[in-house]
Short mmCIF file of C-alpha atoms in Angstrom, two decimals:
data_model
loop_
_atom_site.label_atom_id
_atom_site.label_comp_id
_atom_site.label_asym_id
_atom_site.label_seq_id
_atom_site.Cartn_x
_atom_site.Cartn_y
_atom_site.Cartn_z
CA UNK A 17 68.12 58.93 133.81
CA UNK A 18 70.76 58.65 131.23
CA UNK A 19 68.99 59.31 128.33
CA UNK A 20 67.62 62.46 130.06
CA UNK A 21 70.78 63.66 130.99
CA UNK A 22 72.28 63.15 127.45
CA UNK A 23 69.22 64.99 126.31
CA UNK A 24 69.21 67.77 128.69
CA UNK A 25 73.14 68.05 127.69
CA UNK A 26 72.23 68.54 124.01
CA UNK A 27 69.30 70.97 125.10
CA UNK A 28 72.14 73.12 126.96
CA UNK A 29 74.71 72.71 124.10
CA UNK A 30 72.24 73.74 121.39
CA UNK A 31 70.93 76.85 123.14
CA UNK A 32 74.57 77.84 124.02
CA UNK A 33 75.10 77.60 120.12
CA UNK A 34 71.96 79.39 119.76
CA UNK A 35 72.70 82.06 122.24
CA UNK A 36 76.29 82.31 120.12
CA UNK A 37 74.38 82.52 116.71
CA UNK A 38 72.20 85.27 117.81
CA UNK A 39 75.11 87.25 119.83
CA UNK A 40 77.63 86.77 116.86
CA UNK A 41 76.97 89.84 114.57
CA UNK A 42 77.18 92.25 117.75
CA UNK A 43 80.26 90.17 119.33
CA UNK A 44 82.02 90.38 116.02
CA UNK A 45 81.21 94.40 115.65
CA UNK A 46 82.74 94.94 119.22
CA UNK A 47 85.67 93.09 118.09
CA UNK A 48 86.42 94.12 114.62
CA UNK A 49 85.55 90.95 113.65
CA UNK A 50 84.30 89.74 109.94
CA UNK A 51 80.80 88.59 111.09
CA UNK A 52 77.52 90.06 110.06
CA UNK A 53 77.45 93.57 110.45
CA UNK A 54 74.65 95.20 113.04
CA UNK A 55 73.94 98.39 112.49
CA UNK A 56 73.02 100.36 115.95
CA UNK A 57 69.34 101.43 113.91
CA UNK A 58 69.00 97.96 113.66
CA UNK A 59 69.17 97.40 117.86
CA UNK A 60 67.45 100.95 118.59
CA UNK A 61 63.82 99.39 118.23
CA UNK A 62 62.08 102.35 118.99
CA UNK A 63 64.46 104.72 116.86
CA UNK A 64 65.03 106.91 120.53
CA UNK A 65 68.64 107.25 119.64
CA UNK A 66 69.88 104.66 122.25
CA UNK A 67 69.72 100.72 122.78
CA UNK A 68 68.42 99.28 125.84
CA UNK A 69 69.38 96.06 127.38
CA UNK A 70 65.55 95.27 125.93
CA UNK A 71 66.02 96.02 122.96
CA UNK A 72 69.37 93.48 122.58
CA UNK A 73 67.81 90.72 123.92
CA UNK A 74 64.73 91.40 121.74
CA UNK A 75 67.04 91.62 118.55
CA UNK A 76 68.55 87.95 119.37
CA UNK A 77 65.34 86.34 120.39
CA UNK A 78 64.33 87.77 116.58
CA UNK A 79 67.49 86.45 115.03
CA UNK A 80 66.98 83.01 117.06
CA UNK A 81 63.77 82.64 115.61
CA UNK A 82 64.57 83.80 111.98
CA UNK A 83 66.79 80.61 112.19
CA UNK A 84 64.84 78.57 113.80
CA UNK A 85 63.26 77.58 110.47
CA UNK A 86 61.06 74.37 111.91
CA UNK A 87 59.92 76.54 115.20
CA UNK A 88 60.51 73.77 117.42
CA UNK A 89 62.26 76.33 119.91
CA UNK A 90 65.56 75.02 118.87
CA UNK A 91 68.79 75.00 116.12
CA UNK A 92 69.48 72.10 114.75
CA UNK A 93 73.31 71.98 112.76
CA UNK A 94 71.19 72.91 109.64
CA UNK A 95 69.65 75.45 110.80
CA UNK A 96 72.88 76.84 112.11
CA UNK A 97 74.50 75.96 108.90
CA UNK A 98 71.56 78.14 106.93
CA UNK A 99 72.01 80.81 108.81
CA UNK A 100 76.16 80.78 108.56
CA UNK A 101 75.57 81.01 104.72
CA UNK A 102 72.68 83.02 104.51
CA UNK A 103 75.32 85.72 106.51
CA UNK A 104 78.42 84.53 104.03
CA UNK A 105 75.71 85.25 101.07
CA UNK A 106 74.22 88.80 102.59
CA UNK A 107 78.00 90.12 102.63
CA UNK A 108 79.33 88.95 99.76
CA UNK A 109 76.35 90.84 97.70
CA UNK A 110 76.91 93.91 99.47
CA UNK A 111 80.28 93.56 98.63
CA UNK A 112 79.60 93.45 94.94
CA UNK A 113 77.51 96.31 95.26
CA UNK A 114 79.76 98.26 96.57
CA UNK A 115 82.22 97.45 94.20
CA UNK A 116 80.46 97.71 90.96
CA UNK A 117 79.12 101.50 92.43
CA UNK A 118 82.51 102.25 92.87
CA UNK A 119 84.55 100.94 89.56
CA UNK A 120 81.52 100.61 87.31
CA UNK A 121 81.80 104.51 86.06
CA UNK A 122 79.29 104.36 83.31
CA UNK A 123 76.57 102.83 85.43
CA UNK A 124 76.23 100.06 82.64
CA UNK A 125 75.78 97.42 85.57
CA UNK A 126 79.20 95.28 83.69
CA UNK A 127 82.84 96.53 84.40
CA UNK A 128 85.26 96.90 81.21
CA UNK A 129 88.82 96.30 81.13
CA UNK A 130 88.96 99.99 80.48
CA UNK A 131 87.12 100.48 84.10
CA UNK A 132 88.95 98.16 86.07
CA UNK A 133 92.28 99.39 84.54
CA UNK A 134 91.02 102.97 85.99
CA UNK A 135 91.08 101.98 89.20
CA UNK A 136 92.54 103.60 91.92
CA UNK A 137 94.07 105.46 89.29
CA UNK A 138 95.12 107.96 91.84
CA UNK A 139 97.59 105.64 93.20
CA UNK A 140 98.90 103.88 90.00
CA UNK A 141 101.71 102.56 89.96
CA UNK A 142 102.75 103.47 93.52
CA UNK A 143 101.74 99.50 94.70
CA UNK A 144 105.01 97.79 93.06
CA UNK A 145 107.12 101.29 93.93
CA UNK A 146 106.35 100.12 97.74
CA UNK A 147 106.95 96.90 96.87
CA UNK A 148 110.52 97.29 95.51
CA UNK A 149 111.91 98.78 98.83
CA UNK A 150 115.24 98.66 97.52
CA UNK A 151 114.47 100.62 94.16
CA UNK A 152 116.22 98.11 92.23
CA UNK A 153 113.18 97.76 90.11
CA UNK A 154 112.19 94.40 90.67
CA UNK A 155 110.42 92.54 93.74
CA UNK A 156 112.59 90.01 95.42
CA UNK A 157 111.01 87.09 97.62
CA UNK A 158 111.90 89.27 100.92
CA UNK A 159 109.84 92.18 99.12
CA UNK A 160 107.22 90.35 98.65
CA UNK A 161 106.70 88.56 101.99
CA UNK A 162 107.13 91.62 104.00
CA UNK A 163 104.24 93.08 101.48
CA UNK A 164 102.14 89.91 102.52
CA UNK A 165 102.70 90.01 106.25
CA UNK A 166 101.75 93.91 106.33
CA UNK A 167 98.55 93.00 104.85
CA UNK A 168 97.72 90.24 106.85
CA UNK A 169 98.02 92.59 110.21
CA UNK A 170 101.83 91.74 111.10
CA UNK A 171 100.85 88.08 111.07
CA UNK A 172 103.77 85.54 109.71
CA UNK A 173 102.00 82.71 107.38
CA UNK A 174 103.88 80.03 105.79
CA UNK A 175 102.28 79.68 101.89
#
C-alpha cells in the first residue's frame, strides 16, 4: 500500500508540474511575467475573435503533449527541463531578431561598430547626463546605485 501511495504521490506531483508547465506562458502574460509569451491568436482556435474556456484547456493539453516527448501521459524532470530551455532558446532568438532589425541599418545581417555606435542616437548622451544628478560631471557611487535600483523596478540589491 506504500509503494502505491508513494506512486500515486509522484503521479499527483508530476501532473501538478505538468498542469504548471502548460499554464506558465498564460500565468506569466497575466502577470507581466518573463515566461513564454502567448499570443491571444494563438488561444483563439477557431480565429472567432474570442477564447473559450475550450479553447485554453485545449492549448495546454497541446503544450502538455508537445513536452511529453516519450508519450507515456506524463513529464518526467527532463522533459520539463527540455521544455524550460526550448522556451529560454525561442526568446532569446526573437530577441536577436529584433535587435539586429532594429540596429542592423544596412540589412547586412552583421552589426558594425559604426551601427551600434548609432544607436539610440536620439538620446545620446542624455544616459550619463541622468546619471550625474548633481551636474558635477562625474557619476559618484550614490549616482550610480540609484541608476541601478530604478532599473531594477525600485528593488534594493546588494552587488
Amino acid at each position: 500500500m506504500a509503494i502505491l501511495a508513494g506512486n500515486l504521490k509522484t503521479k499527483l506531483v508530476m501532473a501538478g508540474l505538468g498542469l504548471a508547465l502548460a499554464m506558465s506562458p498564460m500565468m506569466a502574460q497575466a502577470k507581466g511575467g518573463h515566461g513564454p509569451r502567448v499570443t491571444f491568436e494563438e488561444l483563439d482556435a477557431n480565429g472567432d475573435g474570442s477564447v473559450t474556456e475550450a479553447e485554453m484547456q485545449a492549448h495546454r493539453a497541446a503544450k502538455f503533449t508537445t513536452a511529453d516527448t516519450d508519450g507515456d501521459g506524463s513529464l518526467s524532470r527532463a522533459e520539463l527541463e527540455a521544455q524550460m530551455k526550448s522556451g529560454k532558446e525561442d526568446r532569446m532568438t526573437r530577441r536577436l531578431d529584433k535587435m539586429m532589425e532594429r540596429m542592423d541599418a544596412d540589412g547586412n545581417g552583421v552589426l558594425s561598430q559604426d551601427e551600434l555606435a548609432n544607436v539610440g542616437s536620439e538620446r545620446k548622451g542624455k544616459g550619463f547626463s541622468r546619471m550625474d544628478k548633481d551636474g558635477d560631471g562625474a557619476i559618484s557611487k550614490a549616482e550610480y546605485d540609484e541608476m541601478a535600483k530604478k532599473r531594477r523596478g525600485g528593488r534594493n540589491h546588494k552587488n
